[in-house]
mmCIF file of C-alpha atoms and ligand atoms in Angstrom:
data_model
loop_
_atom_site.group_PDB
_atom_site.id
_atom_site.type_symbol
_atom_site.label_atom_id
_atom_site.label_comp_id
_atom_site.label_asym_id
_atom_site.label_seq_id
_atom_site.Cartn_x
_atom_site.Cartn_y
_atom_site.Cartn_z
ATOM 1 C CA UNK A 1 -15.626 13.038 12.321
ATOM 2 C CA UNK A 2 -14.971 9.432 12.885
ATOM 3 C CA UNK A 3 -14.423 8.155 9.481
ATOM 4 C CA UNK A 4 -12.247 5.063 11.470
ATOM 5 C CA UNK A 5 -14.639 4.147 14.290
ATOM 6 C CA UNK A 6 -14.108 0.581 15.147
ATOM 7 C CA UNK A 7 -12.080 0.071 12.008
ATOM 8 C CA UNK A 8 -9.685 -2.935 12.384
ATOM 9 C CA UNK A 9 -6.132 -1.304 11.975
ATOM 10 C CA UNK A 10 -2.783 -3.495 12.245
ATOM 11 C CA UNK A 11 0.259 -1.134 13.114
ATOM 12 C CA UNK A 12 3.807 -1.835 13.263
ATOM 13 C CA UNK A 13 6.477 0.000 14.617
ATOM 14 C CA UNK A 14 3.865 1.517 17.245
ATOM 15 C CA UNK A 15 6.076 1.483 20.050
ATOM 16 C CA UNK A 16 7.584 5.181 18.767
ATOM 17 C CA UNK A 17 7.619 7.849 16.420
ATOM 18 C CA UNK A 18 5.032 8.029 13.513
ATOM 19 C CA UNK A 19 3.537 4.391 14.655
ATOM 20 C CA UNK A 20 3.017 5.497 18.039
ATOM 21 C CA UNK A 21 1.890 9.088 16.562
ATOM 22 C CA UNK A 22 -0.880 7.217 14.141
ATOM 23 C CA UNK A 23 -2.206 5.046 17.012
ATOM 24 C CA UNK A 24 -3.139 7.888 19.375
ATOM 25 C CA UNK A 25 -4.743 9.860 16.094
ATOM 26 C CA UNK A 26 -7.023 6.167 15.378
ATOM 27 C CA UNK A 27 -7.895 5.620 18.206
ATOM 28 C CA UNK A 28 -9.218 9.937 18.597
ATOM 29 C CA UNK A 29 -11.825 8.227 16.187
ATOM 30 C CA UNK A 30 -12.359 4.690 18.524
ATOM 31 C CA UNK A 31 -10.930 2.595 15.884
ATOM 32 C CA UNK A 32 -9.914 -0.941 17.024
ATOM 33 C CA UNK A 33 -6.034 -1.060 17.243
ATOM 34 C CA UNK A 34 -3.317 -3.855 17.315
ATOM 35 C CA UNK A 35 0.333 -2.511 17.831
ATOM 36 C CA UNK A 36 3.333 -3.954 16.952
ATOM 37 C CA UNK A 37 7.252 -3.942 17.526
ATOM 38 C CA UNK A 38 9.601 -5.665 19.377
ATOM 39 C CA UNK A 39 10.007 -3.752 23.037
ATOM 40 C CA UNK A 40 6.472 -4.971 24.617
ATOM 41 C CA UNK A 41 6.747 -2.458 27.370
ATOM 42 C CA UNK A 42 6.319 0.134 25.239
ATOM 43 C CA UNK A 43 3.957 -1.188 23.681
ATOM 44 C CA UNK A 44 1.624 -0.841 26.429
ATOM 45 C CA UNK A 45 2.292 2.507 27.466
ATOM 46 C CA UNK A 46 1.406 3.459 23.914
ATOM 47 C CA UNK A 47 -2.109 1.368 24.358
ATOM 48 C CA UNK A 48 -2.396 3.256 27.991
ATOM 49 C CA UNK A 49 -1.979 6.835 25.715
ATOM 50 C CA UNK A 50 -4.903 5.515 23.292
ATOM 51 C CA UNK A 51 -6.914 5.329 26.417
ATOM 52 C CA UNK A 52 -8.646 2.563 24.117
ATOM 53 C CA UNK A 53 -11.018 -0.262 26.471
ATOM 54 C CA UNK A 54 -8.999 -3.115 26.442
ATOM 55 C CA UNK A 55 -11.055 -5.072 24.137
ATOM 56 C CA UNK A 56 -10.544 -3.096 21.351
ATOM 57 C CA UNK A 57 -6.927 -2.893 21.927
ATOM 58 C CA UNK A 58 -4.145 -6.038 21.197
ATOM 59 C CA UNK A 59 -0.299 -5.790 21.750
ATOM 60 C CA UNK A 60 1.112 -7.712 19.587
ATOM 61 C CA UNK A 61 5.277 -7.945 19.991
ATOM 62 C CA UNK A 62 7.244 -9.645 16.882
ATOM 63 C CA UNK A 63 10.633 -9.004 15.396
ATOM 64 C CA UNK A 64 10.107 -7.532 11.868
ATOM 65 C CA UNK A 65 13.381 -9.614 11.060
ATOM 66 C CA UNK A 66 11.173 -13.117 11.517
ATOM 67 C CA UNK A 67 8.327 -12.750 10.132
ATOM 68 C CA UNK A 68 7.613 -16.304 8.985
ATOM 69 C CA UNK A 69 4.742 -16.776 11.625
ATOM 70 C CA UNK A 70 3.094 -13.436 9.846
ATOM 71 C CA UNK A 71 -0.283 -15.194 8.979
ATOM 72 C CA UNK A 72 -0.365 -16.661 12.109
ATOM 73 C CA UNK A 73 -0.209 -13.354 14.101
ATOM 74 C CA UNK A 74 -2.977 -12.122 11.132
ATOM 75 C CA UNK A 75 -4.878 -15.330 12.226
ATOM 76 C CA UNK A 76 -4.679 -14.169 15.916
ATOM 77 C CA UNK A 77 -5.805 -10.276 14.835
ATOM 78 C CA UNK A 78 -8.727 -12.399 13.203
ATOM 79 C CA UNK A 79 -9.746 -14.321 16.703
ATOM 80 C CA UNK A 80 -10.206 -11.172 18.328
ATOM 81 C CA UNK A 81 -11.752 -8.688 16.299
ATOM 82 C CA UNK A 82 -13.117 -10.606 12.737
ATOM 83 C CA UNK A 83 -11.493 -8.900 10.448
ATOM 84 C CA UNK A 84 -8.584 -6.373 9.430
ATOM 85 C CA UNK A 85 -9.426 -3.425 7.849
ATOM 86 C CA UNK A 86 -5.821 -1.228 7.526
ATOM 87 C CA UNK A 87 -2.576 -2.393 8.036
ATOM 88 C CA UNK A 88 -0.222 0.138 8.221
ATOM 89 C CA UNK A 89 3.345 -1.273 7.303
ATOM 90 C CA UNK A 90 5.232 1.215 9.344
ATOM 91 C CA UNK A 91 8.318 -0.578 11.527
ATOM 92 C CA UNK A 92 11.818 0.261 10.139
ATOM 93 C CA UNK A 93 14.904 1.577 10.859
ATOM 94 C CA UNK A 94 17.736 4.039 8.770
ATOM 95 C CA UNK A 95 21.704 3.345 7.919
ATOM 96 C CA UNK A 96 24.592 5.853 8.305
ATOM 97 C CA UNK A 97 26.923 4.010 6.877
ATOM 98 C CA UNK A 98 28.815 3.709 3.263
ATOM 99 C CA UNK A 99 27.975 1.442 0.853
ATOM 100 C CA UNK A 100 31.812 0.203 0.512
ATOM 101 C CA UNK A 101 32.114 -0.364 4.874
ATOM 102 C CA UNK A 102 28.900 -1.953 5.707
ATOM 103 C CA UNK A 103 28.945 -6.042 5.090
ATOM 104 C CA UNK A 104 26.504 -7.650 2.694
ATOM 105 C CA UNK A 105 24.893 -9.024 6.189
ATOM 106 C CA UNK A 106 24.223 -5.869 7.449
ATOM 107 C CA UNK A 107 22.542 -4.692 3.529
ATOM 108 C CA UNK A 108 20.456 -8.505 4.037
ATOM 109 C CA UNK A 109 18.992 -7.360 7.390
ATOM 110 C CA UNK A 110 18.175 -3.796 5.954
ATOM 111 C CA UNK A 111 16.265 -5.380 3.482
ATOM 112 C CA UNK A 112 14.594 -8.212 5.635
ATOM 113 C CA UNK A 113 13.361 -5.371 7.985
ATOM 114 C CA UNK A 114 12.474 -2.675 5.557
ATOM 115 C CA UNK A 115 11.259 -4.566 2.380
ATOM 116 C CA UNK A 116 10.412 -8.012 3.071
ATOM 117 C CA UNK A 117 8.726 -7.683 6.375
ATOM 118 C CA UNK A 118 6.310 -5.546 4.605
ATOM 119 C CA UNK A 119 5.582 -8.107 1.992
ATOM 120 C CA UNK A 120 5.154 -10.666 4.306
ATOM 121 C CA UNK A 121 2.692 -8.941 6.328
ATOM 122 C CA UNK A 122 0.904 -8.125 3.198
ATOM 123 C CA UNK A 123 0.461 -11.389 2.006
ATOM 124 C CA UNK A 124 -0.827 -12.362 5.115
ATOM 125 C CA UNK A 125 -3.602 -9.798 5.433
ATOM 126 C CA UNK A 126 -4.582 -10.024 1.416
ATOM 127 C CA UNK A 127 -7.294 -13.143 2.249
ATOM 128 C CA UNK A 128 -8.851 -11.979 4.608
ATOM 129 C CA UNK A 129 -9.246 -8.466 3.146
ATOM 130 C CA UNK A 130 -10.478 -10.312 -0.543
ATOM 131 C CA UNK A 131 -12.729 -12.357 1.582
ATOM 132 C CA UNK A 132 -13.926 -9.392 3.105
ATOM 133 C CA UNK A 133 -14.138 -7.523 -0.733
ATOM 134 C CA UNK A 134 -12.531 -4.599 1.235
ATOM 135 C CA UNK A 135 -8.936 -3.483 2.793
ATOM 136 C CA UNK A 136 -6.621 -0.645 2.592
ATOM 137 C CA UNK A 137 -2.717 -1.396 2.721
ATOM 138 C CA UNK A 138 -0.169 1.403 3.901
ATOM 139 C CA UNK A 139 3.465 1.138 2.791
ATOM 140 C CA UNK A 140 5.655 3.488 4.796
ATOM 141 C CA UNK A 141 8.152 4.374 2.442
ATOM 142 C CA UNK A 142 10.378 7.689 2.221
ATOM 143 C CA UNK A 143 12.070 10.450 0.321
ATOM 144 C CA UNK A 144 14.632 7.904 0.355
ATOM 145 C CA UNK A 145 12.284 5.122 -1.820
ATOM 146 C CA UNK A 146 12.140 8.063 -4.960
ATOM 147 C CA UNK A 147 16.354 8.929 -4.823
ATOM 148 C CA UNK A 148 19.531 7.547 -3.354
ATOM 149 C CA UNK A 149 21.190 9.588 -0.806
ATOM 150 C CA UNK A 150 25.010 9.419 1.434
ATOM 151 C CA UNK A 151 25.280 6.762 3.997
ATOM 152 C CA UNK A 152 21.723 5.393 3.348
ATOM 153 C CA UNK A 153 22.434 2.613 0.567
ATOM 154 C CA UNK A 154 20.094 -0.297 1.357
ATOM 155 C CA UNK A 155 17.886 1.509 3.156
ATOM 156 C CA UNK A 156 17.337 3.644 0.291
ATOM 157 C CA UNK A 157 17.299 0.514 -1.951
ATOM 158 C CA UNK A 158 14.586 -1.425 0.183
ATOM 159 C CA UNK A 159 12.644 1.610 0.056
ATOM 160 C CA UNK A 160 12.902 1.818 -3.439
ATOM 161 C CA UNK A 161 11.838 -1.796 -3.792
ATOM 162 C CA UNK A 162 8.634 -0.694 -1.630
ATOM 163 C CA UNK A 163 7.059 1.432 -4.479
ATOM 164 C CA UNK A 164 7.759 -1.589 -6.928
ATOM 165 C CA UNK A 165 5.727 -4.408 -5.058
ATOM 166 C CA UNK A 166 3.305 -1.981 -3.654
ATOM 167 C CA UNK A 167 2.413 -0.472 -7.025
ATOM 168 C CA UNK A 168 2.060 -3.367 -8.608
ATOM 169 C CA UNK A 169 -0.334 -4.959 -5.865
ATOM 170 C CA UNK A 170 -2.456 -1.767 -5.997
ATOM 171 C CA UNK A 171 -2.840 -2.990 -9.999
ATOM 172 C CA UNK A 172 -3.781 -6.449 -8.976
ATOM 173 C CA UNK A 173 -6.023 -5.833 -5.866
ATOM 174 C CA UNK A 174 -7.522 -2.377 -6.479
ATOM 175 C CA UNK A 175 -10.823 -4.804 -8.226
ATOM 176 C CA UNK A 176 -11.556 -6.635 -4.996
ATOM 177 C CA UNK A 177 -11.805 -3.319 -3.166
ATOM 178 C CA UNK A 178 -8.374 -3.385 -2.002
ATOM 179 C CA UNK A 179 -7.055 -0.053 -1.824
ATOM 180 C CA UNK A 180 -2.782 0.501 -1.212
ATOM 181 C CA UNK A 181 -1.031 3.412 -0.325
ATOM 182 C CA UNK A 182 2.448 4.533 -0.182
ATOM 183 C CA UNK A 183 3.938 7.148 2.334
ATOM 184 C CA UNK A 184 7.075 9.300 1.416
ATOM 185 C CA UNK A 185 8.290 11.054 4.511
ATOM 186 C CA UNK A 186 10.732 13.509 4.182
ATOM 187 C CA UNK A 187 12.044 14.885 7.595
ATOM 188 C CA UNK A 188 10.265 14.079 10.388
ATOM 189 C CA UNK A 189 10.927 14.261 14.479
ATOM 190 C CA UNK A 190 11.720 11.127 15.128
ATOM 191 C CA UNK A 191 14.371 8.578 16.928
ATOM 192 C CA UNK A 192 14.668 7.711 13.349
ATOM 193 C CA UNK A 193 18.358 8.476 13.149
ATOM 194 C CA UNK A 194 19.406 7.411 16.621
ATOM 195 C CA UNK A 195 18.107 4.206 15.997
ATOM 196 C CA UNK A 196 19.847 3.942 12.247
ATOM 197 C CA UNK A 197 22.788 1.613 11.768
ATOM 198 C CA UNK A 198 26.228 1.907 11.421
ATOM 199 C CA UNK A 199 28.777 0.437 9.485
ATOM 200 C CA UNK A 200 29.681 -1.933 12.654
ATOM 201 C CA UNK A 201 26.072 -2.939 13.200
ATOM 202 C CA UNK A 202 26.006 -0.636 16.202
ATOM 203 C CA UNK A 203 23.399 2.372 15.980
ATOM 204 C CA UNK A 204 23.803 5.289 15.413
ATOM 205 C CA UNK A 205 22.908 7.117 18.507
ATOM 206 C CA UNK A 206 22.756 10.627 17.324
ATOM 207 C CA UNK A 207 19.758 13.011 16.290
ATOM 208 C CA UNK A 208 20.240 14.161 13.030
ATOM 209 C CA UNK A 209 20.891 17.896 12.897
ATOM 210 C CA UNK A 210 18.364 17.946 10.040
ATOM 211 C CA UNK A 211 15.671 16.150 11.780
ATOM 212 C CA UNK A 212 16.135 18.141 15.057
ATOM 213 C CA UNK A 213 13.483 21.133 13.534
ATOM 214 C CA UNK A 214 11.737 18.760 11.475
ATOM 215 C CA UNK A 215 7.702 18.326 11.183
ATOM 216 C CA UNK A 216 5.986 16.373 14.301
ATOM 217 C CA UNK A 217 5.318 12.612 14.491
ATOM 218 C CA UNK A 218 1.756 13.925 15.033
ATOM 219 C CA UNK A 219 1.554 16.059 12.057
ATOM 220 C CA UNK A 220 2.890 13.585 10.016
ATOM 221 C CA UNK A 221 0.042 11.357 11.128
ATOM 222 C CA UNK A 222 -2.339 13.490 10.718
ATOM 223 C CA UNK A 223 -1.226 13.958 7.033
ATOM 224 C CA UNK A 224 -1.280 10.054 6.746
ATOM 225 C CA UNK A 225 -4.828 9.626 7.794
ATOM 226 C CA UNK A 226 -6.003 12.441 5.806
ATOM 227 C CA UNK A 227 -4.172 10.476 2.252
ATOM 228 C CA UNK A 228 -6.081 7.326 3.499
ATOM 229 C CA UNK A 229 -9.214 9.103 3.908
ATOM 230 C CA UNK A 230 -8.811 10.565 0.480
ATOM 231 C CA UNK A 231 -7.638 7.285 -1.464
ATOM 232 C CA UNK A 232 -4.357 9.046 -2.201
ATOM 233 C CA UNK A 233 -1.888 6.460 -3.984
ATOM 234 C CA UNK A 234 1.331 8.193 -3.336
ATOM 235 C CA UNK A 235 1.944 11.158 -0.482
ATOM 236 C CA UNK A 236 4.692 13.096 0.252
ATOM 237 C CA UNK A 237 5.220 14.846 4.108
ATOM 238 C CA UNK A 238 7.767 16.610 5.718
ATOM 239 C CA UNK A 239 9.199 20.278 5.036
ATOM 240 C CA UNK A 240 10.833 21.655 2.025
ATOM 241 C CA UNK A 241 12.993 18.454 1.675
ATOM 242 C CA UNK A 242 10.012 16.894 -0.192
ATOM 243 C CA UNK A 243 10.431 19.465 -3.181
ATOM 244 C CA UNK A 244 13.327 17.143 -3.967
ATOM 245 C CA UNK A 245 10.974 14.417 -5.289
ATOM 246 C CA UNK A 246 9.742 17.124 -7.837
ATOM 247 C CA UNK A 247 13.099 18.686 -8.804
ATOM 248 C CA UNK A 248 14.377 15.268 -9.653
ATOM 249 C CA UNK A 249 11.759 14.566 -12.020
ATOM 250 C CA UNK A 250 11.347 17.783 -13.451
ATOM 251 C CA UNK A 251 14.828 19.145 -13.499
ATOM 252 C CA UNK A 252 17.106 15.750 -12.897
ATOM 253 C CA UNK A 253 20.525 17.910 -13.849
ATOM 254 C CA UNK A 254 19.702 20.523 -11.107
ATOM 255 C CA UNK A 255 18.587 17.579 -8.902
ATOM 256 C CA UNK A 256 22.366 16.109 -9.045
ATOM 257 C CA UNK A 257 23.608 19.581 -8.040
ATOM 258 C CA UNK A 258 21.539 20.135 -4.883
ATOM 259 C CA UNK A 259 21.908 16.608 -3.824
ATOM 260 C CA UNK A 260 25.618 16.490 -3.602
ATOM 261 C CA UNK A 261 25.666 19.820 -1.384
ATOM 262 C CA UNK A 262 23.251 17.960 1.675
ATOM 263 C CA UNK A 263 24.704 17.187 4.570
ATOM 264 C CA UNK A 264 24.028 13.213 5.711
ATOM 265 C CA UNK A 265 22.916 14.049 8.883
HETATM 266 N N1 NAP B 1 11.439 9.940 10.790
HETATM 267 C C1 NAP B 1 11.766 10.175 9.537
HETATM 268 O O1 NAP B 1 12.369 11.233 9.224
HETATM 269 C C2 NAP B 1 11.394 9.195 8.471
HETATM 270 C C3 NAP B 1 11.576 9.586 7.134
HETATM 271 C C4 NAP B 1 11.229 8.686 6.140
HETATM 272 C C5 NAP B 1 10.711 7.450 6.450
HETATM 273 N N2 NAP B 1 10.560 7.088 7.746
HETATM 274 C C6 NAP B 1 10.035 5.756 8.033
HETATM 275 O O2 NAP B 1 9.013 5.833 8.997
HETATM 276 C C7 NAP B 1 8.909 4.575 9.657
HETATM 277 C C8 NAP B 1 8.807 4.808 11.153
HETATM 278 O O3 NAP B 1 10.015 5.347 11.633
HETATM 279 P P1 NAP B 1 10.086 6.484 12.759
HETATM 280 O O4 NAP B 1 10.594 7.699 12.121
HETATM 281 O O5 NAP B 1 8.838 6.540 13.522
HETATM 282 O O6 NAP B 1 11.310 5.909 13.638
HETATM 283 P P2 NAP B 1 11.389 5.277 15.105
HETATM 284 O O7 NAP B 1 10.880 6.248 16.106
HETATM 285 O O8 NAP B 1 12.780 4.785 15.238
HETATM 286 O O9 NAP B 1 10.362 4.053 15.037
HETATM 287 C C9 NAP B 1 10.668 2.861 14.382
HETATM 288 C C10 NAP B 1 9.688 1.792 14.808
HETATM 289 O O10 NAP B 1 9.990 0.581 14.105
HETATM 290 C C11 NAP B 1 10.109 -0.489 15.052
HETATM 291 N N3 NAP B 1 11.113 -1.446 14.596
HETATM 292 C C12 NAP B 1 12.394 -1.207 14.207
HETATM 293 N N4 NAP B 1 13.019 -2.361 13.925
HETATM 294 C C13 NAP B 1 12.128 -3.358 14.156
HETATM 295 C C14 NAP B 1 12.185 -4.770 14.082
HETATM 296 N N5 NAP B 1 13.296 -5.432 13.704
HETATM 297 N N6 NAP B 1 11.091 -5.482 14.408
HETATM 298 C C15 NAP B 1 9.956 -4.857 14.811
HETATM 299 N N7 NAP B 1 9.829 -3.520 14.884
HETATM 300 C C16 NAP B 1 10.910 -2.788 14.583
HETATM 301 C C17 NAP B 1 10.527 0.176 16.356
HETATM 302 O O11 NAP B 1 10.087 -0.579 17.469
HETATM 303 P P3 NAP B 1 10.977 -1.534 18.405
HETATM 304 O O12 NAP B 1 12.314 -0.906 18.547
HETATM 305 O O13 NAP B 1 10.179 -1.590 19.683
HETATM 306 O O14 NAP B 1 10.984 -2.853 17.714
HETATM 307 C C18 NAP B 1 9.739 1.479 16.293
HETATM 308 O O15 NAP B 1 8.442 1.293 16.780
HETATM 309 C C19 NAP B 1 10.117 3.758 9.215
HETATM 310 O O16 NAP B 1 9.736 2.852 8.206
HETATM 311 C C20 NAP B 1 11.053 4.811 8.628
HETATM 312 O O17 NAP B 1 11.906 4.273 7.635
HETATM 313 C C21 NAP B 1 10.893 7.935 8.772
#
């Protein structure tokens, strides 16, 4: 099967976890891949792992923080390959830290990475994908976009803020053959939580206990392509964490029960 060969796909937050994890799983089907983040280096060992020829691979290295040159870097995907078919809005990073200790500059930055990067990237895609009458836009979102949970405050809220903008574009776009998805991980084996930040703007620099048996980056890729592939609007991965989701609409008194017994970590 190679549903993706020599599809155009825009990545961020490819230099680990379920970024890196996608980009080996496209480019399985010789889809055309450009990865971004901010550590270059790694980067390019990820585009060595694709074992991609080099002209259908582009490292492209931006802070998420800044994106006010995003439809220049689209205009640069554009030089090289002609088009973008996917881009998978997937760079982030958590919070351990309560609402009441961490500074309104530290809540700003959460959002700047988590929400508005995403929209910016969007909007800078969204011409070339109506000029092309075709496009498919991937919002990595999370358990944490559908219910607040301890020490995760503005993460929680710029993931929240995800499924607003990103439902709304699918309403807007969905007629010029623009497709959007949204991702919900629950759990997954990641440096998510080493790399979350903490109340003093340091990170966090411990594996969640929780996370430690959690589902694979791989798996949860694999799961993401599959929800592309089959037009999916909304997906839910991970373990049993994801039953959550469900229990909160169907049974929101039980929800509040279970949700003050889980440990943060
Ligand atoms: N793992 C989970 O359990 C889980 C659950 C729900 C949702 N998610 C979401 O999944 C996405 C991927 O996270 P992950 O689990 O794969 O964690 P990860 O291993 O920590 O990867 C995060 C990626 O985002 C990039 N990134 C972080 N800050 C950035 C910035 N300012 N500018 C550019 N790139 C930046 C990192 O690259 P650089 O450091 O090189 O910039 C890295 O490639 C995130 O949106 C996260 O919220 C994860």
């Amino acid at each position: 099967m190679r549903e993706f060969k020599d599809k155009v796909i825009w990545i961020t937050g490819a230099s680990s976890g379920i970024g890196e994890a996608l980009a080996i799983e496209f480019a399985k089907q010789e889809a055309r891949l450009i990865l971004s983040a901010r550590r270059e280096d790694e980067l390019k060992r990820v585009a060595i792992l694709t074992k991609l020829p080099e002209l259908d691979i582009m490292i492209l290295p931006f802070d998420l923080s800044d994106t006010r040159n995003a439809s220049g870097l689209a205009a640069q995907i554009l030089n090289k390959f002609g088009r973008i078919d996917i881009l998978i809005n997937n760079g982030g990073y958590s919070q351990r830290s309560e609402a009441g200790e961490t500074s309104i500059d530290i809540d700003r930055q959460l959002m700047e990475v988590n929400y508005f990067s995403y929209v910016a990237l969007t909007k800078a895609v969204l011409p070339y994908m109506k000029r092309q009458k075709s496009g498919h836009i991937i919002a990595i979102s999370s358990i944490a976009g559908k219910f607040g949970f301890y020490l995760r405050s503005s993460y929680s809220a710029a993931k929240h803020a995800l499924h607003g903008f990103f439902d709304s574009l699918r309403l807007e776009t969905e007629k010029q053959g623009i497709k959007t998805l949204i991702v919900c991980p629950g759990k997954i084996k990641t440096n998510v939580s080493l790399n979350a930040v903490t109340a003093s703007g340091a990170v966090h620099s411990k594996m969640d206990e929780s996370h430690e048996d959690a589902m694979s980056a791989e798996e949860c890729a694999v799961q993401i392509i599959s929800g592309i592939l089959n037009n999916k609007e909304e997906i839910y991965i991970g373990g049993k964490e994801i039953l959550m989701v469900k229990i909160k609409r169907f049974f929101p008194k039980l929800f509040g029960r279970l949700i003050r017994k889980q440990s943060p970590y």
